[in-house]
């Protein structure tokens, strides 16, 4: 067909909500992921004044969630840090309550600064301390209360872009600002915290019932691990947070891990299909993502979009948290990793 004929044909098709695949795919490289996200680094020291300023201009109750959203510039305004995940830094000041609600997105928290705040998940509360990893499963009531005297901040990561993609977003507000506490402190650790489980079978694919993973236990496990083995050439000493009912990732969609990078660690290049959000809780280092170099310090967040070659060095040693949508990708049989030469 001549150019004019083709153009006319495509126009007629377009009017019928029909497209021509050979046109849509022209020049598109489908041999590898498009990898359109951008690598980004947020220095906590740079954001801290903004977080505190937010604390001065809006209350947690008015804001509902007082969060500075970490946006990937590739998708500005879409509240996405990777293709499928949302991330933000939340502040709850002393005496404040972030009101109770539940939603179909799964949330996880990684505590950055301050102590004395509790999160309550389906009637059980857990104290939040720096380095703690906390899960808010799908459709569980949750509110956050700061009963201490310090500002408390944490990194929130949610699967909101993914759940939105599936058109499966639901939310409900609780009648009360904070829910009643119906379970004694330590209810879940008593049932699941000793690598044992009650005789009730699985939990139907929900997120881990152990919703708080304390930093001290995580840190101690990594220290013991590092004493007895050589560091992995890419990951250092890395442990994933698991759901004790099935041994899988801590949430159905998001997989989180903590790694210890020993002093002088120089990681090899790596890439995988999951876009990763990293947060250093102790120590510092440097990551080289494709050809961009980012220096990271304690509490900094950086994002490595899917299928981006990267490596991590730590001259002084570091503890580095990470989270991605690997759990969802593995369920769908899509996850791939590569150790480029
Ligand atoms: C949410 O429920 C929280 O509960 C934080 O702390 C951030 C971002 C989008 C949707 C729900 C929270 C959120 C959120």
Coordinates of C-alpha atoms and ligand atoms in Angstrom, one line a residue:
X1 CA 0.0 0.0 0.0
X2 CA 1.2 3.5 -0.6
X3 CA 1.8 5.9 2.3
X4 CA -1.5 7.7 1.7
X5 CA -3.5 4.5 1.5
X6 CA -1.9 3.2 4.7
X7 CA -2.5 6.5 6.6
X8 CA -6.1 6.4 5.5
X9 CA -6.5 2.8 6.5
X10 CA -5.0 3.4 10.0
X11 CA -7.3 6.4 10.4
X12 CA -10.4 4.3 9.5
X13 CA -9.2 1.5 11.9
X14 CA -8.5 4.1 14.7
X15 CA -12.1 5.3 14.4
X16 CA -13.2 1.7 15.2
X17 CA -10.9 1.4 18.2
X18 CA -8.7 -0.9 16.3
X19 CA -4.9 -0.7 15.7
X20 CA -2.4 -2.2 13.4
X21 CA 0.1 -4.3 15.4
X22 CA 2.8 -4.0 12.7
X23 CA 2.6 -0.2 13.1
X24 CA 2.5 -0.1 16.9
X25 CA 5.5 -2.4 17.2
X26 CA 7.6 -0.7 14.5
X27 CA 11.1 0.1 15.9
X28 CA 10.2 -1.2 19.4
X29 CA 12.9 -3.4 20.9
X30 CA 11.1 -6.3 22.7
X31 CA 14.2 -8.3 23.2
X32 CA 14.7 -6.8 26.6
X33 CA 12.8 -4.7 29.2
X34 CA 12.2 -1.1 28.3
X35 CA 13.5 -0.2 31.7
X36 CA 12.1 3.3 31.6
X37 CA 12.4 4.2 35.3
X38 CA 15.2 6.5 36.4
X39 CA 17.8 5.8 39.1
X40 CA 17.3 8.3 42.0
X41 CA 18.9 8.9 45.3
X42 CA 17.3 10.9 48.2
X43 CA 19.6 12.0 51.0
X44 CA 17.8 11.8 54.3
X45 CA 19.7 14.8 55.6
X46 CA 18.4 16.8 52.6
X47 CA 14.8 15.7 53.2
X48 CA 14.7 15.9 57.0
X49 CA 14.1 19.7 57.1
X50 CA 11.2 19.3 54.6
X51 CA 9.7 16.4 56.7
X52 CA 9.9 18.5 59.8
X53 CA 8.4 21.5 58.0
X54 CA 5.5 19.3 56.9
X55 CA 5.2 18.5 60.6
X56 CA 4.8 22.2 61.4
X57 CA 2.2 23.0 58.7
X58 CA -0.1 20.0 58.8
X59 CA -1.2 17.6 61.6
X60 CA -1.1 13.8 61.0
X61 CA -4.9 13.7 61.6
X62 CA -5.6 16.5 59.0
X63 CA -3.2 15.0 56.5
X64 CA -4.5 11.5 57.3
X65 CA -1.0 10.4 56.4
X66 CA 1.7 13.0 56.5
X67 CA 4.0 11.7 53.9
X68 CA 6.5 13.1 51.5
X69 CA 6.1 11.0 48.4
X70 CA 9.3 9.8 46.7
X71 CA 8.6 10.2 43.0
X72 CA 10.5 8.7 40.2
X73 CA 11.0 11.6 37.7
X74 CA 10.2 9.1 34.9
X75 CA 6.6 9.2 36.1
X76 CA 6.3 12.5 37.7
X77 CA 3.0 13.0 39.5
X78 CA 2.0 9.3 39.4
X79 CA 3.2 8.5 42.9
X80 CA 5.5 5.7 41.6
X81 CA 9.0 5.1 42.7
X82 CA 9.4 2.0 40.5
X83 CA 7.1 0.7 37.8
X84 CA 4.9 -1.1 40.3
X85 CA 5.7 0.5 43.8
X86 CA 5.0 3.6 45.7
X87 CA 7.4 5.0 48.4
X88 CA 7.2 7.9 50.8
X89 CA 8.6 9.1 54.1
X90 CA 6.0 9.4 56.9
X91 CA 6.2 11.5 60.0
X92 CA 4.2 11.0 63.2
X93 CA 4.9 13.6 65.9
X94 CA 4.5 13.0 69.6
X95 CA 0.9 12.8 70.7
X96 CA -0.4 12.3 67.1
X97 CA -2.5 9.6 65.6
X98 CA -2.6 8.7 61.9
X99 CA -6.2 7.6 61.7
X100 CA -7.4 4.1 61.2
X101 CA -8.3 2.6 57.8
X102 CA -7.9 -0.4 55.7
X103 CA -7.3 -0.9 52.0
X104 CA -6.6 -3.5 49.3
X105 CA -3.0 -2.4 48.9
X106 CA -0.3 -4.0 51.0
X107 CA 2.0 -1.6 52.9
X108 CA 5.3 -2.1 54.6
X109 CA 7.3 0.3 56.8
X110 CA 11.0 0.6 57.5
X111 CA 11.6 2.7 60.5
X112 CA 14.2 5.5 60.1
X113 CA 14.2 7.7 63.1
X114 CA 12.8 8.1 66.6
X115 CA 11.0 5.8 69.0
X116 CA 7.8 5.7 71.0
X117 CA 5.4 5.2 68.1
X118 CA 3.1 2.2 67.7
X119 CA 1.4 0.8 64.7
X120 CA -1.7 -1.2 65.3
X121 CA -2.6 -3.9 62.8
X122 CA -6.0 -5.7 63.2
X123 CA -6.1 -5.2 66.9
X124 CA -2.4 -5.9 67.8
X125 CA 0.0 -3.1 68.4
X126 CA 3.8 -3.1 67.8
X127 CA 6.3 -0.7 68.9
X128 CA 8.3 0.9 66.1
X129 CA 12.1 1.4 66.5
X130 CA 14.7 2.4 63.9
X131 CA 15.5 -0.5 61.6
X132 CA 12.3 -2.4 62.3
X133 CA 10.5 -3.8 59.3
X134 CA 6.7 -3.8 59.7
X135 CA 4.0 -5.3 57.4
X136 CA 0.5 -4.0 57.0
X137 CA -1.3 -6.9 55.1
X138 CA -4.0 -6.4 52.5
X139 CA -7.3 -5.3 54.1
X140 CA -6.1 -5.1 57.7
X141 CA -7.1 -2.2 59.9
X142 CA -4.2 0.0 60.7
X143 CA -3.4 3.2 62.6
X144 CA -0.2 4.8 63.9
X145 CA 0.1 6.4 67.3
X146 CA 3.1 8.3 68.7
X147 CA 3.0 8.0 72.5
X148 CA 6.6 9.1 72.9
X149 CA 8.4 12.4 73.0
X150 CA 10.3 12.1 69.7
X151 CA 9.4 12.7 66.1
X152 CA 9.1 9.3 64.4
X153 CA 9.8 8.8 60.7
X154 CA 9.7 5.7 58.5
X155 CA 9.9 4.7 54.9
X156 CA 6.5 3.5 53.5
X157 CA 6.4 1.2 50.5
X158 CA 3.1 0.1 49.0
X159 CA 2.0 -1.8 45.9
X160 CA -0.4 0.9 45.0
X161 CA 0.6 1.2 41.3
X162 CA 0.3 -2.5 40.9
X163 CA -3.1 -2.8 42.6
X164 CA -4.3 0.2 40.6
X165 CA -3.2 -1.5 37.4
X166 CA -5.4 -4.4 38.3
X167 CA -8.3 -2.1 39.1
X168 CA -8.6 -3.7 42.5
X169 CA -8.4 -0.6 44.7
X170 CA -10.8 -0.6 47.8
X171 CA -10.6 1.4 51.0
X172 CA -12.6 1.8 54.1
X173 CA -12.4 4.3 57.0
X174 CA -12.8 3.0 60.5
X175 CA -15.5 4.6 62.6
X176 CA -12.9 5.5 65.2
X177 CA -9.7 7.5 64.8
X178 CA -7.8 4.6 66.4
X179 CA -9.0 1.0 66.6
X180 CA -9.3 -0.9 69.9
X181 CA -6.4 -3.1 70.9
X182 CA -7.9 -6.6 71.1
X183 CA -4.8 -8.7 71.3
X184 CA -2.0 -8.6 74.0
X185 CA 1.4 -7.3 72.9
X186 CA 3.5 -10.1 71.5
X187 CA 0.4 -12.0 70.2
X188 CA 1.9 -12.8 66.8
X189 CA 5.5 -13.5 67.9
X190 CA 4.1 -15.9 70.5
X191 CA 2.5 -17.9 67.7
X192 CA 5.1 -17.6 64.9
X193 CA 8.2 -16.0 66.4
X194 CA 10.0 -19.3 67.3
X195 CA 10.0 -20.8 63.8
X196 CA 6.9 -22.6 64.9
X197 CA 3.2 -22.2 64.0
X198 CA -0.2 -23.0 65.5
X199 CA -2.1 -25.9 64.2
X200 CA -4.4 -23.9 62.0
X201 CA -2.9 -24.6 58.6
X202 CA -1.7 -21.8 56.3
X203 CA -3.0 -18.3 56.2
X204 CA -4.5 -18.3 52.7
X205 CA -1.8 -16.4 50.9
X206 CA -2.1 -13.3 53.1
X207 CA 1.0 -11.4 54.2
X208 CA 3.0 -12.6 57.1
X209 CA 1.2 -12.8 60.4
X210 CA 4.5 -11.8 62.0
X211 CA 4.0 -8.2 61.1
X212 CA 6.9 -6.7 63.0
X213 CA 10.5 -7.9 62.3
X214 CA 12.7 -6.2 65.0
X215 CA 16.0 -4.7 63.9
X216 CA 17.9 -6.2 66.8
X217 CA 17.1 -9.8 65.7
X218 CA 17.7 -8.9 62.0
X219 CA 21.0 -7.3 62.8
X220 CA 22.1 -10.2 65.1
X221 CA 21.3 -12.8 62.5
X222 CA 23.3 -11.0 59.9
X223 CA 26.3 -10.6 62.2
X224 CA 26.3 -14.3 62.9
X225 CA 25.9 -15.1 59.2
X226 CA 28.8 -12.9 58.3
X227 CA 31.0 -14.6 60.9
X228 CA 30.6 -18.0 59.3
X229 CA 30.7 -17.4 55.5
X230 CA 32.2 -15.4 52.8
X231 CA 30.1 -12.5 51.4
X232 CA 28.2 -13.1 48.2
X233 CA 30.0 -11.3 45.4
X234 CA 26.9 -9.3 44.5
X235 CA 24.7 -9.2 47.6
X236 CA 27.1 -9.4 50.6
X237 CA 25.4 -11.2 53.4
X238 CA 21.7 -11.0 52.6
X239 CA 18.6 -12.4 54.3
X240 CA 15.0 -12.1 53.2
X241 CA 12.1 -11.4 55.6
X242 CA 9.8 -14.4 55.2
X243 CA 6.2 -15.3 55.9
X244 CA 6.6 -18.2 58.5
X245 CA 3.4 -19.8 57.3
X246 CA 4.8 -20.6 53.8
X247 CA 8.5 -19.6 53.8
X248 CA 7.7 -17.2 51.0
X249 CA 8.1 -13.4 50.9
X250 CA 6.8 -11.3 53.8
X251 CA 3.9 -10.0 51.6
X252 CA 2.2 -11.5 48.5
X253 CA 3.4 -8.7 46.2
X254 CA 6.5 -7.3 47.8
X255 CA 9.7 -9.1 48.9
X256 CA 12.0 -7.3 51.4
X257 CA 15.5 -8.1 52.6
X258 CA 18.3 -6.8 54.7
X259 CA 21.9 -7.2 53.8
X260 CA 25.2 -6.7 55.6
X261 CA 28.0 -5.3 53.5
X262 CA 31.2 -6.0 55.2
X263 CA 33.9 -3.3 55.5
X264 CA 35.7 -2.9 52.2
X265 CA 32.9 -4.7 50.2
X266 CA 33.1 -4.2 46.5
X267 CA 30.0 -5.7 44.9
X268 CA 29.9 -7.1 41.3
X269 CA 27.4 -5.9 38.7
X270 CA 23.9 -7.3 38.8
X271 CA 20.5 -6.7 37.3
X272 CA 17.0 -8.2 37.7
X273 CA 13.6 -7.5 36.4
X274 CA 12.4 -6.2 39.8
X275 CA 12.9 -2.5 40.5
X276 CA 14.5 -2.1 43.9
X277 CA 14.1 0.5 46.7
X278 CA 17.1 0.6 49.0
X279 CA 17.5 2.2 52.4
X280 CA 20.7 2.2 54.4
X281 CA 20.0 1.9 58.1
X282 CA 23.7 1.8 59.3
X283 CA 26.8 2.8 57.5
X284 CA 27.3 4.2 54.1
X285 CA 28.5 3.3 50.6
X286 CA 28.3 4.0 46.9
X287 CA 26.2 2.5 44.2
X288 CA 26.9 2.6 40.5
X289 CA 23.7 2.3 38.5
X290 CA 24.4 1.8 34.8
X291 CA 26.9 4.7 34.7
X292 CA 25.6 7.0 37.4
X293 CA 27.4 7.1 40.8
X294 CA 25.4 7.8 44.0
X295 CA 27.0 8.1 47.4
X296 CA 24.6 7.0 50.1
X297 CA 24.6 7.6 53.9
X298 CA 22.5 6.4 56.8
X299 CA 18.7 6.6 56.2
X300 CA 19.2 7.6 52.5
X301 CA 16.9 6.0 50.0
X302 CA 17.8 5.1 46.5
X303 CA 16.0 3.3 43.7
X304 CA 17.4 1.0 41.1
X305 CA 14.7 0.6 38.4
X306 CA 14.0 -2.8 36.9
X307 CA 16.7 -4.3 34.6
X308 CA 19.3 -1.6 35.5
X309 CA 22.8 -2.9 35.9
X310 CA 24.2 -1.9 39.3
X311 CA 26.7 -2.6 41.9
X312 CA 27.2 -1.5 45.5
X313 CA 30.5 -0.8 47.4
X314 CA 30.9 0.0 51.1
X315 CA 34.4 1.0 52.3
X316 CA 33.2 1.3 55.9
X317 CA 30.5 -1.4 56.0
X318 CA 26.7 -1.0 55.9
X319 CA 23.4 -2.5 56.7
X320 CA 21.1 -2.1 53.7
X321 CA 17.4 -2.7 53.5
X322 CA 15.7 -3.4 50.1
X323 CA 12.3 -4.0 48.8
X324 CA 10.9 -4.8 45.4
X325 CA 7.9 -6.5 43.6
X326 CA 9.9 -9.7 43.2
X327 CA 7.3 -11.7 45.1
X328 CA 4.6 -10.8 42.6
X329 CA 6.9 -11.3 39.6
X330 CA 7.9 -14.8 40.9
X331 CA 4.3 -15.8 41.3
X332 CA 3.7 -14.9 37.7
X333 CA 6.8 -16.7 36.5
X334 CA 8.3 -13.5 35.2
X335 CA 11.3 -12.8 37.5
X336 CA 14.7 -12.9 36.0
X337 CA 18.2 -12.0 37.2
X338 CA 21.5 -11.7 35.5
X339 CA 25.1 -11.4 36.6
X340 CA 26.6 -9.5 33.8
X341 CA 30.3 -10.4 33.1
Ligands
LIG1 C1 -1.3 4.3 53.7 O1 -2.4 3.6 54.1 C2 -0.3 4.7 54.6 O2 -1.3 3.6 56.4 C3 0.8 5.4 54.1 O3 0.5 4.7 56.8 C4 0.9 5.8 52.7 C5 -0.1 5.8 50.5 C6 -1.0 5.4 49.6 C7 -2.2 4.7 50.1 C8 -2.3 4.3 51.4 C9 -0.4 4.3 56.0 C10 -0.1 5.4 51.9 C11 -1.3 4.7 52.3

